Structure formats: C-alpha cells, structure tokens
C-alpha cells in the first residue's frame, strides 16, 4: 500500500484526534464528527491551525461555543472507541489531499483546518466561514505561516 501523508501525522495531530473523541464523548455523541475535530484543534491551541484561526481575528471562545451549540443532539453509546462519521472521514481524506497539494509529506493541524473550511457544507466548516475564515484566506494564511516556518528552519 502506498504511503499517504496521513500515514505520517504530526505529533500535534496525534494529540488532536483523541481530543476530538473526548469532545464527542463529553457531549454524549455516538460518533466523532467534524465539529469535534474543530473543538480539538481549538483546545490543543498551539498548532498552525489554531494560530491561523486566532490571527484571523476569530474569538476562539465564541467559535467553541457556536460549535458546541450546533452539535447534534446526543444519542447512542458513548465511550473511548467512538467511530468517526462519514463527514469526518471525508475531512480526513481531504486533509491528505491538502497536504499533497502543498507538497507536504505529513498531515498537520493546518491541513485539517483547510479541509474543514473547504467543507463549508459541514456545520464546522460553515461556522469557520461565518466566523470570518474563508477558504481562500485560510489557504493564504497557512501558506504564509508554513512558508515563514520553513524559512526559519533553513536559517
């Protein structure tokens, strides 16, 4: 099987995914959805994605409250082994494409954010857009941030 960038998630993404499951469980949901992923990105708070959100002038607490309010009503079993929704699977697959499009051989929080904002038809994507993070702007901010970080690494 061919390696994909998602076979090489960053340490930050390795922290974000369990946090997303914790949010789903805390909210009493039977599966992990894109909104839970966004909550986890915001909670982790130090990745490129969280910095892009903050640098866009978005109030993280307001966004967090909006995501929780938009979450579907609880239902089904909860626990640490929650499955992911088809919508979240699509976001994760889109994050791999985002990484590949940027020439990255890993998936970082920035790729998750781009996949979320590009999925404006999901509640989480729609909330990001409503908060002021449009897809084109998110791409520019991520490229600026990652480009600056790559230059710093080379210095």
PDB file of C-alpha atoms in Angstrom:
ATOM      1  CA  UNK A   1       0.000   0.000   0.000  1.00  0.00           C
ATOM      2  CA  UNK A   2       1.297   3.426  -0.925  1.00  0.00           C
ATOM      3  CA  UNK A   3       2.159   5.749   1.954  1.00  0.00           C
ATOM      4  CA  UNK A   4      -0.026   8.808   2.293  1.00  0.00           C
ATOM      5  CA  UNK A   5       0.634  11.925   4.344  1.00  0.00           C
ATOM      6  CA  UNK A   6      -1.936  10.652   6.854  1.00  0.00           C
ATOM      7  CA  UNK A   7       0.424   7.744   7.492  1.00  0.00           C
ATOM      8  CA  UNK A   8       2.721  10.464   8.863  1.00  0.00           C
ATOM      9  CA  UNK A   9       0.628  12.717  11.099  1.00  0.00           C
ATOM     10  CA  UNK A  10       2.463  15.272  13.169  1.00  0.00           C
ATOM     11  CA  UNK A  11       2.683  14.800  16.930  1.00  0.00           C
ATOM     12  CA  UNK A  12       0.122  17.584  17.248  1.00  0.00           C
ATOM     13  CA  UNK A  13      -2.383  15.686  15.071  1.00  0.00           C
ATOM     14  CA  UNK A  14      -1.719  12.598  17.188  1.00  0.00           C
ATOM     15  CA  UNK A  15      -2.927  14.703  20.149  1.00  0.00           C
ATOM     16  CA  UNK A  16      -5.854  16.267  18.293  1.00  0.00           C
ATOM     17  CA  UNK A  17      -7.548  13.042  17.219  1.00  0.00           C
ATOM     18  CA  UNK A  18      -8.001  11.647  20.770  1.00  0.00           C
ATOM     19  CA  UNK A  19      -9.150  15.101  21.912  1.00  0.00           C
ATOM     20  CA  UNK A  20     -11.835  15.010  19.212  1.00  0.00           C
ATOM     21  CA  UNK A  21     -13.039  11.656  20.577  1.00  0.00           C
ATOM     22  CA  UNK A  22     -13.080  13.109  24.097  1.00  0.00           C
ATOM     23  CA  UNK A  23     -15.235  16.020  22.919  1.00  0.00           C
ATOM     24  CA  UNK A  24     -17.679  13.655  21.226  1.00  0.00           C
ATOM     25  CA  UNK A  25     -17.906  11.554  24.374  1.00  0.00           C
ATOM     26  CA  UNK A  26     -18.243  14.611  26.646  1.00  0.00           C
ATOM     27  CA  UNK A  27     -21.102  15.902  24.507  1.00  0.00           C
ATOM     28  CA  UNK A  28     -22.812  12.498  24.605  1.00  0.00           C
ATOM     29  CA  UNK A  29     -22.438  11.811  20.892  1.00  0.00           C
ATOM     30  CA  UNK A  30     -22.256   8.326  19.381  1.00  0.00           C
ATOM     31  CA  UNK A  31     -19.598   9.223  16.789  1.00  0.00           C
ATOM     32  CA  UNK A  32     -16.806  11.718  16.185  1.00  0.00           C
ATOM     33  CA  UNK A  33     -17.777  14.433  13.690  1.00  0.00           C
ATOM     34  CA  UNK A  34     -16.034  17.429  12.087  1.00  0.00           C
ATOM     35  CA  UNK A  35     -17.236  19.710  14.895  1.00  0.00           C
ATOM     36  CA  UNK A  36     -15.424  17.582  17.449  1.00  0.00           C
ATOM     37  CA  UNK A  37     -12.271  17.841  15.346  1.00  0.00           C
ATOM     38  CA  UNK A  38     -12.576  21.630  15.303  1.00  0.00           C
ATOM     39  CA  UNK A  39     -13.084  21.690  19.077  1.00  0.00           C
ATOM     40  CA  UNK A  40      -9.944  19.578  19.477  1.00  0.00           C
ATOM     41  CA  UNK A  41      -7.912  21.884  17.220  1.00  0.00           C
ATOM     42  CA  UNK A  42      -9.034  24.866  19.273  1.00  0.00           C
ATOM     43  CA  UNK A  43      -8.335  23.105  22.571  1.00  0.00           C
ATOM     44  CA  UNK A  44      -4.859  21.989  21.522  1.00  0.00           C
ATOM     45  CA  UNK A  45      -4.270  25.639  20.727  1.00  0.00           C
ATOM     46  CA  UNK A  46      -0.602  25.675  19.700  1.00  0.00           C
ATOM     47  CA  UNK A  47      -0.694  24.306  16.150  1.00  0.00           C
ATOM     48  CA  UNK A  48      -0.639  26.207  12.900  1.00  0.00           C
ATOM     49  CA  UNK A  49      -4.421  25.751  12.616  1.00  0.00           C
ATOM     50  CA  UNK A  50      -5.166  27.362  15.974  1.00  0.00           C
ATOM     51  CA  UNK A  51      -2.749  30.197  15.223  1.00  0.00           C
ATOM     52  CA  UNK A  52      -4.356  30.818  11.831  1.00  0.00           C
ATOM     53  CA  UNK A  53      -7.787  30.985  13.492  1.00  0.00           C
ATOM     54  CA  UNK A  54      -6.549  33.446  16.127  1.00  0.00           C
ATOM     55  CA  UNK A  55      -4.622  35.526  13.568  1.00  0.00           C
ATOM     56  CA  UNK A  56      -7.810  35.807  11.515  1.00  0.00           C
ATOM     57  CA  UNK A  57      -9.279  37.737  14.446  1.00  0.00           C
ATOM     58  CA  UNK A  58     -11.719  34.992  15.376  1.00  0.00           C
ATOM     59  CA  UNK A  59     -12.781  34.830  19.011  1.00  0.00           C
ATOM     60  CA  UNK A  60     -11.879  31.228  19.872  1.00  0.00           C
ATOM     61  CA  UNK A  61     -14.279  31.071  22.835  1.00  0.00           C
ATOM     62  CA  UNK A  62     -17.188  32.301  20.717  1.00  0.00           C
ATOM     63  CA  UNK A  63     -16.332  29.804  17.983  1.00  0.00           C
ATOM     64  CA  UNK A  64     -16.073  26.987  20.536  1.00  0.00           C
ATOM     65  CA  UNK A  65     -19.497  27.900  21.959  1.00  0.00           C
ATOM     66  CA  UNK A  66     -21.016  28.050  18.462  1.00  0.00           C
ATOM     67  CA  UNK A  67     -19.608  24.627  17.561  1.00  0.00           C
ATOM     68  CA  UNK A  68     -20.981  23.072  20.747  1.00  0.00           C
ATOM     69  CA  UNK A  69     -24.387  24.720  20.227  1.00  0.00           C
ATOM     70  CA  UNK A  70     -24.537  23.421  16.648  1.00  0.00           C
ATOM     71  CA  UNK A  71     -23.666  19.866  17.660  1.00  0.00           C
ATOM     72  CA  UNK A  72     -26.324  17.276  17.006  1.00  0.00           C
ATOM     73  CA  UNK A  73     -28.394  16.010  19.899  1.00  0.00           C
ATOM     74  CA  UNK A  74     -26.839  13.164  21.885  1.00  0.00           C
ATOM     75  CA  UNK A  75     -27.712   9.625  21.017  1.00  0.00           C
ATOM     76  CA  UNK A  76     -26.247   6.161  21.059  1.00  0.00           C
ATOM     77  CA  UNK A  77     -23.412   4.669  23.012  1.00  0.00           C
ATOM     78  CA  UNK A  78     -20.533   6.821  24.169  1.00  0.00           C
ATOM     79  CA  UNK A  79     -17.021   5.805  25.064  1.00  0.00           C
ATOM     80  CA  UNK A  80     -13.366   5.958  24.111  1.00  0.00           C
ATOM     81  CA  UNK A  81     -13.763   3.802  20.965  1.00  0.00           C
ATOM     82  CA  UNK A  82     -16.273   6.011  19.164  1.00  0.00           C
ATOM     83  CA  UNK A  83     -16.410   5.619  15.388  1.00  0.00           C
ATOM     84  CA  UNK A  84     -15.984   8.585  13.075  1.00  0.00           C
ATOM     85  CA  UNK A  85     -18.798   9.910  10.909  1.00  0.00           C
ATOM     86  CA  UNK A  86     -18.655   9.745   7.112  1.00  0.00           C
ATOM     87  CA  UNK A  87     -18.337  13.558   7.150  1.00  0.00           C
ATOM     88  CA  UNK A  88     -15.241  13.363   9.345  1.00  0.00           C
ATOM     89  CA  UNK A  89     -13.782  10.600   7.184  1.00  0.00           C
ATOM     90  CA  UNK A  90     -14.226  12.924   4.176  1.00  0.00           C
ATOM     91  CA  UNK A  91     -12.484  15.759   6.054  1.00  0.00           C
ATOM     92  CA  UNK A  92      -9.559  13.491   6.967  1.00  0.00           C
ATOM     93  CA  UNK A  93      -9.245  12.350   3.363  1.00  0.00           C
ATOM     94  CA  UNK A  94      -9.401  15.967   2.200  1.00  0.00           C
ATOM     95  CA  UNK A  95      -6.634  16.833   4.694  1.00  0.00           C
ATOM     96  CA  UNK A  96      -4.372  14.323   2.934  1.00  0.00           C
ATOM     97  CA  UNK A  97      -5.148  15.995  -0.393  1.00  0.00           C
ATOM     98  CA  UNK A  98      -4.459  19.428   1.131  1.00  0.00           C
ATOM     99  CA  UNK A  99      -1.083  18.180   2.376  1.00  0.00           C
ATOM    100  CA  UNK A 100      -0.220  16.717  -1.019  1.00  0.00           C
ATOM    101  CA  UNK A 101      -1.325  19.895  -2.805  1.00  0.00           C
ATOM    102  CA  UNK A 102       1.047  21.897  -0.589  1.00  0.00           C
ATOM    103  CA  UNK A 103       3.876  19.435  -1.251  1.00  0.00           C
ATOM    104  CA  UNK A 104       3.964  18.235   2.352  1.00  0.00           C
ATOM    105  CA  UNK A 105       4.724  14.631   3.267  1.00  0.00           C
ATOM    106  CA  UNK A 106       2.846  14.860   6.571  1.00  0.00           C
ATOM    107  CA  UNK A 107      -0.593  15.890   7.809  1.00  0.00           C
ATOM    108  CA  UNK A 108      -0.575  18.719  10.308  1.00  0.00           C
ATOM    109  CA  UNK A 109      -3.271  20.700  12.037  1.00  0.00           C
ATOM    110  CA  UNK A 110      -3.128  23.213   9.197  1.00  0.00           C
ATOM    111  CA  UNK A 111      -4.236  20.560   6.702  1.00  0.00           C
ATOM    112  CA  UNK A 112      -7.101  19.548   8.986  1.00  0.00           C
ATOM    113  CA  UNK A 113      -8.178  23.204   9.203  1.00  0.00           C
ATOM    114  CA  UNK A 114      -8.040  23.670   5.432  1.00  0.00           C
ATOM    115  CA  UNK A 115     -10.108  20.533   4.919  1.00  0.00           C
ATOM    116  CA  UNK A 116     -12.655  21.757   7.474  1.00  0.00           C
ATOM    117  CA  UNK A 117     -13.014  25.240   5.983  1.00  0.00           C
ATOM    118  CA  UNK A 118     -13.195  23.790   2.468  1.00  0.00           C
ATOM    119  CA  UNK A 119     -16.080  21.608   3.654  1.00  0.00           C
ATOM    120  CA  UNK A 120     -18.278  24.647   4.196  1.00  0.00           C
ATOM    121  CA  UNK A 121     -21.317  22.413   3.884  1.00  0.00           C
ATOM    122  CA  UNK A 122     -20.453  20.766   7.232  1.00  0.00           C
ATOM    123  CA  UNK A 123     -21.518  22.568  10.388  1.00  0.00           C
ATOM    124  CA  UNK A 124     -17.898  23.063  11.477  1.00  0.00           C
ATOM    125  CA  UNK A 125     -16.845  24.409   8.084  1.00  0.00           C
ATOM    126  CA  UNK A 126     -19.842  26.703   7.954  1.00  0.00           C
ATOM    127  CA  UNK A 127     -19.088  28.039  11.420  1.00  0.00           C
ATOM    128  CA  UNK A 128     -15.471  28.743  10.476  1.00  0.00           C
ATOM    129  CA  UNK A 129     -16.654  30.648   7.420  1.00  0.00           C
ATOM    130  CA  UNK A 130     -19.318  32.515   9.415  1.00  0.00           C
ATOM    131  CA  UNK A 131     -16.647  33.465  11.967  1.00  0.00           C
ATOM    132  CA  UNK A 132     -14.601  35.046   9.181  1.00  0.00           C
ATOM    133  CA  UNK A 133     -12.229  32.365   7.902  1.00  0.00           C
ATOM    134  CA  UNK A 134     -12.975  31.941   4.207  1.00  0.00           C
ATOM    135  CA  UNK A 135     -11.299  29.084   2.285  1.00  0.00           C
ATOM    136  CA  UNK A 136      -9.073  31.304   0.125  1.00  0.00           C
ATOM    137  CA  UNK A 137      -7.987  33.381   3.099  1.00  0.00           C
ATOM    138  CA  UNK A 138      -7.269  30.257   5.141  1.00  0.00           C
ATOM    139  CA  UNK A 139      -5.069  28.890   2.350  1.00  0.00           C
ATOM    140  CA  UNK A 140      -3.128  32.147   2.137  1.00  0.00           C
ATOM    141  CA  UNK A 141      -2.658  32.333   5.910  1.00  0.00           C
ATOM    142  CA  UNK A 142      -1.491  28.716   6.119  1.00  0.00           C
ATOM    143  CA  UNK A 143       0.938  29.178   3.216  1.00  0.00           C
ATOM    144  CA  UNK A 144       2.292  32.373   4.775  1.00  0.00           C
ATOM    145  CA  UNK A 145       2.693  30.729   8.162  1.00  0.00           C
ATOM    146  CA  UNK A 146       4.198  27.472   6.897  1.00  0.00           C
ATOM    147  CA  UNK A 147       6.449  29.325   4.466  1.00  0.00           C
ATOM    148  CA  UNK A 148       7.775  31.530   7.260  1.00  0.00           C
ATOM    149  CA  UNK A 149       8.353  28.473   9.463  1.00  0.00           C
ATOM    150  CA  UNK A 150      10.208  26.670   6.658  1.00  0.00           C
ATOM    151  CA  UNK A 151      12.438  29.747   6.149  1.00  0.00           C
ATOM    152  CA  UNK A 152      13.164  29.824   9.892  1.00  0.00           C
ATOM    153  CA  UNK A 153      14.113  26.123   9.795  1.00  0.00           C
ATOM    154  CA  UNK A 154      16.558  26.803   6.939  1.00  0.00           C
ATOM    155  CA  UNK A 155      18.199  29.785   8.640  1.00  0.00           C
TER     156      UNK A 155
END
